[in-house]
Amino acid sequence: MIRDLLADLTTHDRQADRVVPPTGHTAWLTAFTAGAMTFLAVFALALSLAAGRLADRWSEALARTSTVRISAPPDQAAAQTQAVLDLLATTPGIASARALTDEEQRALLEPWFGPDLPVDALPIPRLVELVEEGEGYDGEGLRQRLSAEAPGAVLDDHTRWRQPLAVAAGRLRLLGLASIVLILATMAAMITLAANASLAANAQVIRVLRLVGARDSYIARAFVRRFTLRALTGAAAGAVAGMLGIAFLPSADAAGGFLTGLAFQGAGWLWPLLLPPLAGVVAFTATRIAALRKLKDLP
Amino acid sequence: MIAFDNVAYSYGGGELLSDITLRLAPGSFHFLTGPSGAGKSTFLKLCYAELLPTAGRVTIFDREVRSIGRDDVARMRRRIGVVHQDCQFLDHLPLATNVTLPLTVSGRDSPAQDLTDLLGWVGLAHLADALPPSLSGGERQRAAVARAVIMGPDVILADEPTGNLDWELSLRLLTLLVELNRMGKTIVIATHDMNLIRNAKQQVAARVLRIKNRHIQLAGADL
C-alpha cells in the first residue's frame, strides 16, 4: 500500500489530475478536517508523552525509597529511632538509611502549617528514609523485625499510594494514544464522506471516463491523489499550529507539575512530524477504498 | 466481432429484449430501428458491456462478457467508439482535451497534427479550445464522433446520433460514418429516422435490424 501511495503521489500526470473538476468545498473540507484533527492529535500526543514521563518519574522516584514512621512517646523517640537505624543498617537490600532532620520535617509540613511550626513541641512522628539496593529488601520480614525492636515504627514502602498514581499515569498515557487513534479514525471517516460526496458529484465524469476506456485504478487515482495531497497539506498546517501551541505553553516550574510539563522534550519534538504522513496514509487509504468500492458498483 | 446468442435482457421485472441471436461481422454497417422504448439503447449497451444480459451469451472480440474483468472491459471499450444522443463530455475541459480523452486514459500521446486533422475532418478545428457547454447540438455530435474514432476503434456504436440535428447536419454526420465504414470499421447506428436509412443505403451496403416485440428482425428492402 505504501508503494501504491508513493507511486500515486510521485507520478505526476497532469491530464489525469485534470479529468476531475476542481471542487472547492470538498477541497477545503478535507484540508480543514485534516488540519483540525492533526492539531488535536498533536495535543493528544503531548498528553500521552507527558503522562508517560510522569508515570516513569513517579515509578522511578518512589520505587527505590521507603519510609519508616516512628510514633513513640517523646522520651523513647530517640532510642527507637536509633534502634530502627541500627536494624536497617544490618538489613540486606538496604543501601542507606537516615533520619530526617527537624528542618526537613518542618519543610515537609510547611505547606500545611506554615513556617513557624514548633516541631519539638508537637508529637510529630520521626521519619527515617531508606534507599534500596539490588533486589531490594524483604518487606514482610522487615516489618516483623521492626515491630520487635521498635514497637512504634511503621514501614511505609509507598506501594499503597504509588501504585494507583503509576496506574493512573499509565492509563492517561493510553488515553492519549487512544485519542490519537480515534482522531485518525474520525479523520478517515470524514475524508471518506468527502470522497463519497466528490464521487457522487462527479458521477457524469466517471461515466464518461468509463465509456472511453478508463480503468478503475486510473479514475480512482485522480481522486485519491487529490484527497491525499489535500490531507497532507492540511495536516502539515495542523501539526505546525499544534507544535506552536505546545511551544507557547507556560514552561514547567517547581509548582507547575503535570499541566505545565506538556511540552515535548528533546527528540520528542520529532513525534508530531510523523502525524502529517500518517494523515496522508489515512486519507490515501480512505479515499482509495471509497473510490474503488463506488466504482465497482458502476457498469 | 460482436455476437449475441439467445440473449435476453430483463429490467424491472419485464423482459425488454428476448431470444436475440445475431453476428456483427467486421466491416459491416447496421441500422437498428424500432419505436421509442423498444430497447435500441439497451442493445447498444449490451454491445459494449455497460449492461450484461440476463440470459444468453454476448461475445465481444471473442470473449464472453461475463468472463471479462473490469480492467479488460475498460481495455475492450478502447476498441469500441460510442456516440450517444446526449453526448456527454467533461464540461470543464476544452473540446480538444475531451476528444483526446480515450488516448489520455490509455496512456497514449496524441500527435498535435493528428488531432488537428481529426477536428478538421469533423469541421471543428476552430473550436478546439471551446468548452463543451458552449457547443451546439450538432457540434457536440461531431465532437462525439471525433472522440469515438480517435483510438482507431474496430466498432462504432451510435445511439440516435442525428436526434438533435437538422437534415443537412444529419447527412454530414452520416457521411462521416460511411467514410469510417469504408475504412473497415464496423458501424451500428440506432435510429428511427427512415430517411437517413434510405439515404445511407444509397451509399453503403447497410443491413437494417428492427426491434419488434422484444425480438430483433432483419428488415426487408421496402425501407
Coordinates of C-alpha atoms in Angstrom, one line a residue, chain B residues 30-181:
Chain B
H30 CA -26.1 -1.9 -39.5
F31 CA -29.0 0.3 -38.7
L32 CA -31.1 -0.6 -35.7
T33 CA -34.7 0.7 -35.7
G34 CA -37.8 0.3 -33.6
P35 CA -40.2 2.5 -31.7
S36 CA -39.0 4.5 -28.7
G37 CA -38.5 2.3 -25.7
A38 CA -38.2 -0.8 -27.8
G39 CA -34.7 -1.5 -26.5
K40 CA -32.3 0.1 -29.1
S41 CA -30.2 1.8 -26.4
T42 CA -30.2 -1.4 -24.3
F43 CA -29.0 -3.4 -27.3
L44 CA -26.1 -1.0 -27.8
K45 CA -25.2 -1.1 -24.1
L46 CA -25.1 -4.8 -24.3
C47 CA -22.6 -4.4 -27.2
Y48 CA -20.1 -2.5 -25.1
A49 CA -20.8 -4.3 -21.8
E50 CA -22.4 -1.4 -20.0
L51 CA -25.2 -3.9 -19.4
L52 CA -24.9 -7.6 -19.0
P53 CA -27.5 -10.0 -20.5
T54 CA -29.9 -11.6 -18.1
A55 CA -29.9 -14.7 -20.3
G56 CA -27.8 -16.0 -23.1
R57 CA -24.3 -15.0 -24.2
V58 CA -22.8 -11.8 -25.6
T59 CA -19.4 -12.3 -27.1
I60 CA -17.2 -9.2 -27.8
F61 CA -13.9 -9.7 -29.6
D62 CA -14.2 -13.4 -29.0
R63 CA -14.7 -13.1 -25.2
E64 CA -17.9 -13.8 -23.3
V65 CA -18.7 -10.6 -21.4
R66 CA -19.5 -12.3 -18.1
S67 CA -15.9 -13.7 -18.0
I68 CA -14.3 -10.3 -18.6
G69 CA -12.9 -8.4 -15.6
R70 CA -13.4 -4.7 -15.1
D71 CA -9.9 -3.8 -16.4
D72 CA -10.4 -5.9 -19.5
V73 CA -13.8 -4.3 -20.1
A74 CA -12.0 -0.9 -20.0
R75 CA -9.4 -2.2 -22.5
M76 CA -12.2 -3.6 -24.7
R77 CA -14.0 -0.3 -24.8
R78 CA -10.9 1.3 -26.2
R79 CA -11.7 -0.7 -29.3
I80 CA -15.3 0.4 -29.4
G81 CA -16.3 4.0 -30.1
V82 CA -19.6 5.1 -28.7
V83 CA -21.6 8.1 -29.8
H84 CA -24.6 8.9 -27.5
Q85 CA -27.6 11.1 -28.4
D86 CA -26.9 13.1 -25.2
C87 CA -23.1 13.2 -25.9
Q88 CA -21.5 13.6 -22.5
F89 CA -18.3 15.4 -22.1
L90 CA -16.1 16.7 -19.3
D91 CA -17.5 20.2 -19.3
H92 CA -14.5 21.7 -17.5
L93 CA -12.1 20.7 -20.2
P94 CA -11.7 22.1 -23.7
L95 CA -13.0 20.3 -26.7
A96 CA -9.6 19.1 -27.9
T97 CA -8.9 17.6 -24.5
N98 CA -12.2 15.9 -24.5
V99 CA -11.6 14.4 -27.9
T100 CA -8.2 13.0 -26.9
L101 CA -9.6 11.6 -23.6
P102 CA -9.5 8.0 -24.9
L103 CA -5.8 8.4 -25.6
T104 CA -5.2 10.1 -22.3
V105 CA -6.8 7.3 -20.2
S106 CA -4.9 4.6 -22.1
G107 CA -1.6 6.4 -21.6
R108 CA -1.0 7.3 -25.2
D109 CA 0.1 10.6 -26.7
S110 CA -1.9 12.4 -29.3
P111 CA 0.2 14.0 -32.0
A112 CA -0.9 17.6 -32.4
Q113 CA -1.2 17.3 -36.2
D114 CA -3.4 14.2 -36.0
L115 CA -5.7 16.0 -33.6
T116 CA -5.9 19.0 -35.9
D117 CA -6.6 16.7 -38.9
L118 CA -9.3 14.9 -37.0
L119 CA -11.0 18.1 -35.8
G120 CA -10.8 19.4 -39.3
W121 CA -12.4 16.2 -40.6
V122 CA -15.4 16.8 -38.4
G123 CA -15.4 20.5 -39.0
L124 CA -14.5 21.6 -35.5
A125 CA -10.9 22.7 -35.9
H126 CA -11.8 26.3 -35.0
L127 CA -13.4 25.1 -31.7
A128 CA -10.5 23.2 -30.3
D129 CA -10.3 25.4 -27.2
A130 CA -14.0 25.8 -26.7
L131 CA -15.7 24.3 -23.6
P132 CA -18.4 21.7 -24.4
P133 CA -21.3 23.7 -22.8
S134 CA -20.7 26.4 -25.4
L135 CA -21.1 24.0 -28.4
S136 CA -24.3 23.5 -30.3
G137 CA -26.1 20.1 -30.6
G138 CA -24.5 19.4 -34.0
E139 CA -21.1 20.4 -32.8
R140 CA -21.4 18.1 -29.8
Q141 CA -22.5 15.2 -32.0
R142 CA -19.5 15.7 -34.3
A143 CA -17.2 16.1 -31.3
A144 CA -18.5 12.8 -30.0
V145 CA -17.8 11.1 -33.3
A146 CA -14.2 12.5 -33.2
R147 CA -13.8 11.2 -29.7
A148 CA -15.2 7.8 -30.7
V149 CA -12.8 7.4 -33.6
I150 CA -9.6 8.8 -32.2
M151 CA -8.4 5.5 -30.9
G152 CA -9.0 3.9 -34.3
P153 CA -11.6 1.5 -32.9
D154 CA -12.9 -1.6 -34.6
V155 CA -16.5 -0.9 -33.9
I156 CA -18.5 2.4 -33.7
L157 CA -21.9 2.3 -32.0
A158 CA -24.1 5.4 -32.4
D159 CA -27.3 5.9 -30.4
E160 CA -29.6 8.3 -32.2
P161 CA -26.6 10.3 -33.4
T162 CA -28.8 12.6 -35.5
G163 CA -31.6 13.1 -33.0
N164 CA -30.7 16.7 -32.3
L165 CA -29.5 17.6 -35.8
D166 CA -31.2 19.2 -38.8
W167 CA -31.3 17.2 -42.1
E168 CA -28.2 18.8 -43.5
L169 CA -26.1 18.1 -40.4
S170 CA -27.6 14.6 -40.2
L171 CA -26.4 13.8 -43.7
R172 CA -23.0 15.2 -42.9
L173 CA -22.7 13.0 -39.9
L174 CA -23.9 10.0 -41.9
T175 CA -21.2 10.7 -44.5
L176 CA -18.6 10.7 -41.7
L177 CA -19.8 7.3 -40.5
V178 CA -19.9 5.9 -44.1
E179 CA -16.3 7.0 -44.6
L180 CA -15.3 5.2 -41.4
N181 CA -17.1 2.1 -42.6

